[in-house]
Amino acid sequence: ATQTLKKEPAVLPDITLKEVKHLQTKDLINIYTQNKEEQTAIYEEEKKILALVGKDNIDVRKELAEAIKQNNRSRLIAFLIVLAKTKDLFSIIKADRGFRQHLNERHGIEAEQQFDKTPEDPVFYSLWLQYVLRMKAKMLESDSARVGTKLANLAGRKYLKTAYIDSNSGSFKWVPIKKEQGRLVLVS
């Protein structure tokens, strides 16, 4: 069954960093969307992807990998949005062998074992998005964390604490991750 998007892309005014520092919380929430052109491009890619997802023979992992390889930012973000909306993002994360290897190399075998037990933990959601957006797609931290906040809103309440906007600097940041009693945890 093909899903249809109910919402048109938002059109937001351009805003400077100086203005960000003086905004109300409700205004800060609006900043995480992209400029009009990028928002429209992502929306158009979402429509194409939703049409593809309805077909039986689509290999979502292959299509996602191709968007990363081609450095097609709008398509990559649209794929991640669709996967978050359809709740298929976690099956992609669980099956990503490259991420598993990265996790082991960067954080050790204990982290990989923790991932095996609790793959939907917000820590791994955050690490996977950083792996895909920052390492693979070469996005800047602020851009990747902005996308992370948008995806967290779609993925569910417990993922909201993975990225945030720093109202002092006006930039998006990933919540730091540390090892505590042998486990990876988000820093509160």
mmCIF file of C-alpha atoms in Angstrom:
data_model
loop_
_atom_site.group_PDB
_atom_site.id
_atom_site.type_symbol
_atom_site.label_atom_id
_atom_site.label_comp_id
_atom_site.label_asym_id
_atom_site.label_seq_id
_atom_site.Cartn_x
_atom_site.Cartn_y
_atom_site.Cartn_z
ATOM 1 C CA ALA A 1 0.000 0.000 0.000
ATOM 2 C CA THR A 2 1.403 3.343 -1.031
ATOM 3 C CA GLN A 3 1.317 6.082 1.574
ATOM 4 C CA THR A 4 0.568 9.668 0.670
ATOM 5 C CA LEU A 5 2.060 12.688 2.343
ATOM 6 C CA LYS A 6 -0.506 14.889 4.007
ATOM 7 C CA LYS A 7 1.606 17.978 4.499
ATOM 8 C CA GLU A 8 3.139 20.378 2.030
ATOM 9 C CA PRO A 9 6.693 21.498 2.716
ATOM 10 C CA ALA A 10 6.934 24.487 5.024
ATOM 11 C CA VAL A 11 8.312 27.724 3.666
ATOM 12 C CA LEU A 12 10.460 29.441 6.270
ATOM 13 C CA PRO A 13 12.095 32.847 6.179
ATOM 14 C CA ASP A 14 15.865 33.093 6.098
ATOM 15 C CA ILE A 15 17.212 33.739 9.577
ATOM 16 C CA THR A 16 20.583 34.817 10.864
ATOM 17 C CA LEU A 17 22.547 33.328 13.745
ATOM 18 C CA LYS A 18 22.183 36.562 15.716
ATOM 19 C CA GLU A 19 18.397 36.329 15.427
ATOM 20 C CA VAL A 20 18.423 32.673 16.542
ATOM 21 C CA LYS A 21 19.751 33.639 19.969
ATOM 22 C CA HIS A 22 16.686 35.774 20.630
ATOM 23 C CA LEU A 23 13.960 33.447 19.425
ATOM 24 C CA GLN A 24 11.259 31.804 21.474
ATOM 25 C CA THR A 25 11.281 28.016 21.824
ATOM 26 C CA LYS A 26 8.407 27.658 19.339
ATOM 27 C CA ASP A 27 10.459 29.562 16.770
ATOM 28 C CA LEU A 28 13.536 27.405 17.372
ATOM 29 C CA ILE A 29 11.506 24.312 16.545
ATOM 30 C CA ASN A 30 10.801 25.708 13.073
ATOM 31 C CA ILE A 31 14.487 26.245 12.312
ATOM 32 C CA TYR A 32 15.229 22.550 11.914
ATOM 33 C CA THR A 33 13.580 22.553 8.505
ATOM 34 C CA GLN A 34 15.693 23.374 5.471
ATOM 35 C CA ASN A 35 15.557 26.294 3.122
ATOM 36 C CA LYS A 36 12.639 26.343 0.691
ATOM 37 C CA GLU A 37 14.540 24.785 -2.232
ATOM 38 C CA GLU A 38 15.990 21.944 -0.170
ATOM 39 C CA GLN A 39 12.651 21.324 1.562
ATOM 40 C CA THR A 40 10.889 21.104 -1.817
ATOM 41 C CA ALA A 41 13.573 18.787 -3.250
ATOM 42 C CA ILE A 42 13.255 16.463 -0.250
ATOM 43 C CA TYR A 43 9.464 16.490 -0.510
ATOM 44 C CA GLU A 44 9.621 15.577 -4.222
ATOM 45 C CA GLU A 45 12.071 12.742 -3.486
ATOM 46 C CA GLU A 46 9.761 11.519 -0.694
ATOM 47 C CA LYS A 47 6.885 11.232 -3.159
ATOM 48 C CA LYS A 48 9.054 9.214 -5.576
ATOM 49 C CA ILE A 49 10.291 6.934 -2.802
ATOM 50 C CA LEU A 50 6.795 6.337 -1.418
ATOM 51 C CA ALA A 51 5.739 5.251 -4.909
ATOM 52 C CA LEU A 52 8.704 2.838 -5.017
ATOM 53 C CA VAL A 53 8.082 1.442 -1.533
ATOM 54 C CA GLY A 54 4.707 0.162 -2.698
ATOM 55 C CA LYS A 55 6.428 -2.128 -5.225
ATOM 56 C CA ASP A 56 7.353 -5.640 -4.132
ATOM 57 C CA ASN A 57 10.750 -5.825 -5.785
ATOM 58 C CA ILE A 58 12.360 -2.701 -4.325
ATOM 59 C CA ASP A 59 15.551 -3.263 -2.349
ATOM 60 C CA VAL A 60 15.420 -0.381 0.109
ATOM 61 C CA ARG A 61 18.944 -1.008 1.420
ATOM 62 C CA LYS A 62 20.351 -0.901 -2.108
ATOM 63 C CA GLU A 63 18.424 2.285 -2.958
ATOM 64 C CA LEU A 64 19.596 3.940 0.273
ATOM 65 C CA ALA A 65 23.209 2.911 -0.395
ATOM 66 C CA GLU A 66 22.925 4.330 -3.909
ATOM 67 C CA ALA A 67 21.669 7.679 -2.570
ATOM 68 C CA ILE A 68 24.691 7.788 -0.240
ATOM 69 C CA LYS A 69 27.116 6.735 -2.984
ATOM 70 C CA GLN A 70 25.793 9.365 -5.400
ATOM 71 C CA ASN A 71 25.948 11.961 -2.612
ATOM 72 C CA ASN A 72 22.320 12.819 -3.355
ATOM 73 C CA ARG A 73 21.544 14.628 -0.116
ATOM 74 C CA SER A 74 17.862 15.309 -0.840
ATOM 75 C CA ARG A 75 17.228 11.682 -1.784
ATOM 76 C CA LEU A 76 19.150 10.383 1.240
ATOM 77 C CA ILE A 77 17.222 12.588 3.662
ATOM 78 C CA ALA A 78 13.938 11.692 1.951
ATOM 79 C CA PHE A 79 14.772 7.977 2.245
ATOM 80 C CA LEU A 80 15.521 8.376 5.942
ATOM 81 C CA ILE A 81 12.258 10.278 6.456
ATOM 82 C CA VAL A 82 10.230 7.601 4.660
ATOM 83 C CA LEU A 83 11.976 4.840 6.609
ATOM 84 C CA ALA A 84 11.311 6.659 9.889
ATOM 85 C CA LYS A 85 7.650 7.242 8.985
ATOM 86 C CA THR A 86 7.118 3.611 8.015
ATOM 87 C CA LYS A 87 9.093 2.410 11.074
ATOM 88 C CA ASP A 88 11.466 0.476 8.782
ATOM 89 C CA LEU A 89 14.528 2.487 9.800
ATOM 90 C CA PHE A 90 15.365 0.115 12.633
ATOM 91 C CA SER A 91 15.419 -2.947 10.393
ATOM 92 C CA ILE A 92 17.932 -1.087 8.194
ATOM 93 C CA ILE A 93 20.055 -0.174 11.224
ATOM 94 C CA LYS A 94 20.020 -3.762 12.544
ATOM 95 C CA ALA A 95 21.100 -5.193 9.181
ATOM 96 C CA ASP A 96 23.867 -2.670 8.416
ATOM 97 C CA ARG A 97 27.105 -4.700 8.492
ATOM 98 C CA GLY A 98 29.234 -1.632 7.817
ATOM 99 C CA PHE A 99 27.775 0.067 10.881
ATOM 100 C CA ARG A 100 28.363 -3.041 12.985
ATOM 101 C CA GLN A 101 32.019 -3.072 11.903
ATOM 102 C CA HIS A 102 32.331 0.674 12.573
ATOM 103 C CA LEU A 103 30.766 0.192 16.004
ATOM 104 C CA ASN A 104 33.245 -2.559 16.867
ATOM 105 C CA GLU A 105 36.257 -0.593 15.601
ATOM 106 C CA ARG A 106 35.279 2.643 17.310
ATOM 107 C CA HIS A 107 33.711 1.420 20.563
ATOM 108 C CA GLY A 108 34.809 -2.200 20.961
ATOM 109 C CA ILE A 109 33.206 -5.621 21.086
ATOM 110 C CA GLU A 110 31.167 -4.657 24.170
ATOM 111 C CA ALA A 111 29.339 -2.008 22.153
ATOM 112 C CA GLU A 112 28.606 -4.523 19.417
ATOM 113 C CA GLN A 113 27.252 -6.958 22.015
ATOM 114 C CA GLN A 114 25.141 -4.171 23.536
ATOM 115 C CA PHE A 115 23.827 -3.422 20.046
ATOM 116 C CA ASP A 116 22.892 -7.102 19.579
ATOM 117 C CA LYS A 117 20.815 -6.982 22.781
ATOM 118 C CA THR A 118 19.216 -3.548 22.338
ATOM 119 C CA PRO A 119 19.476 -2.413 18.698
ATOM 120 C CA GLU A 120 16.646 0.118 19.062
ATOM 121 C CA ASP A 121 18.411 1.937 21.913
ATOM 122 C CA PRO A 122 18.617 5.693 21.181
ATOM 123 C CA VAL A 123 22.418 5.450 21.477
ATOM 124 C CA PHE A 124 22.599 3.213 18.393
ATOM 125 C CA TYR A 125 20.010 5.267 16.539
ATOM 126 C CA SER A 126 22.212 8.319 17.109
ATOM 127 C CA LEU A 127 25.453 6.524 16.240
ATOM 128 C CA TRP A 128 23.974 5.051 13.051
ATOM 129 C CA LEU A 129 22.644 8.413 11.861
ATOM 130 C CA GLN A 130 26.022 10.014 12.561
ATOM 131 C CA TYR A 131 27.719 7.141 10.720
ATOM 132 C CA VAL A 132 25.476 7.583 7.675
ATOM 133 C CA LEU A 133 25.118 11.357 7.614
ATOM 134 C CA ARG A 134 28.542 12.487 8.806
ATOM 135 C CA MET A 135 30.883 9.702 7.719
ATOM 136 C CA LYS A 136 29.200 8.375 4.592
ATOM 137 C CA ALA A 137 27.369 11.465 3.295
ATOM 138 C CA LYS A 138 30.039 13.879 4.599
ATOM 139 C CA MET A 139 27.524 16.258 6.183
ATOM 140 C CA LEU A 140 28.637 18.800 8.759
ATOM 141 C CA GLU A 141 27.690 18.120 12.380
ATOM 142 C CA SER A 142 25.073 20.863 12.488
ATOM 143 C CA ASP A 143 23.410 19.721 9.254
ATOM 144 C CA SER A 144 23.441 16.065 10.268
ATOM 145 C CA ALA A 145 22.100 16.844 13.759
ATOM 146 C CA ARG A 146 19.332 18.983 12.206
ATOM 147 C CA VAL A 147 18.283 16.002 10.118
ATOM 148 C CA GLY A 148 18.615 13.849 13.251
ATOM 149 C CA THR A 149 16.148 16.036 15.158
ATOM 150 C CA LYS A 150 13.653 15.798 12.317
ATOM 151 C CA LEU A 151 13.982 12.010 12.162
ATOM 152 C CA ALA A 152 13.748 11.722 15.955
ATOM 153 C CA ASN A 153 10.359 13.420 15.828
ATOM 154 C CA LEU A 154 9.207 10.731 13.408
ATOM 155 C CA ALA A 155 10.914 7.778 15.117
ATOM 156 C CA GLY A 156 9.374 8.268 18.534
ATOM 157 C CA ARG A 157 9.611 10.067 21.836
ATOM 158 C CA LYS A 158 12.600 8.180 23.236
ATOM 159 C CA TYR A 159 14.760 9.316 20.294
ATOM 160 C CA LEU A 160 14.175 13.029 20.889
ATOM 161 C CA LYS A 161 17.159 13.205 23.242
ATOM 162 C CA THR A 162 19.714 12.246 20.558
ATOM 163 C CA ALA A 163 20.205 15.681 18.942
ATOM 164 C CA TYR A 164 19.284 19.244 19.835
ATOM 165 C CA ILE A 165 19.634 22.884 18.866
ATOM 166 C CA ASP A 166 22.039 24.906 20.963
ATOM 167 C CA SER A 167 20.203 28.197 21.389
ATOM 168 C CA ASN A 168 23.438 30.005 22.281
ATOM 169 C CA SER A 169 25.237 29.118 19.063
ATOM 170 C CA GLY A 170 22.174 28.569 16.884
ATOM 171 C CA SER A 171 23.576 25.272 15.634
ATOM 172 C CA PHE A 172 22.358 21.722 15.924
ATOM 173 C CA LYS A 173 24.431 19.229 17.856
ATOM 174 C CA TRP A 174 24.426 15.542 18.614
ATOM 175 C CA VAL A 175 24.094 14.619 22.266
ATOM 176 C CA PRO A 176 27.486 13.241 23.330
ATOM 177 C CA ILE A 177 27.840 9.528 23.998
ATOM 178 C CA LYS A 178 30.019 8.065 26.714
ATOM 179 C CA LYS A 179 30.850 4.670 28.135
ATOM 180 C CA GLU A 180 29.364 4.107 31.570
ATOM 181 C CA GLN A 181 29.785 0.810 33.416
ATOM 182 C CA GLY A 182 30.775 -0.866 30.156
ATOM 183 C CA ARG A 183 27.731 0.435 28.236
ATOM 184 C CA LEU A 184 27.344 3.248 25.741
ATOM 185 C CA VAL A 185 24.910 5.894 27.003
ATOM 186 C CA LEU A 186 23.758 9.326 25.937
ATOM 187 C CA VAL A 187 25.106 12.081 28.180
ATOM 188 C CA SER A 188 22.178 13.679 30.002
#
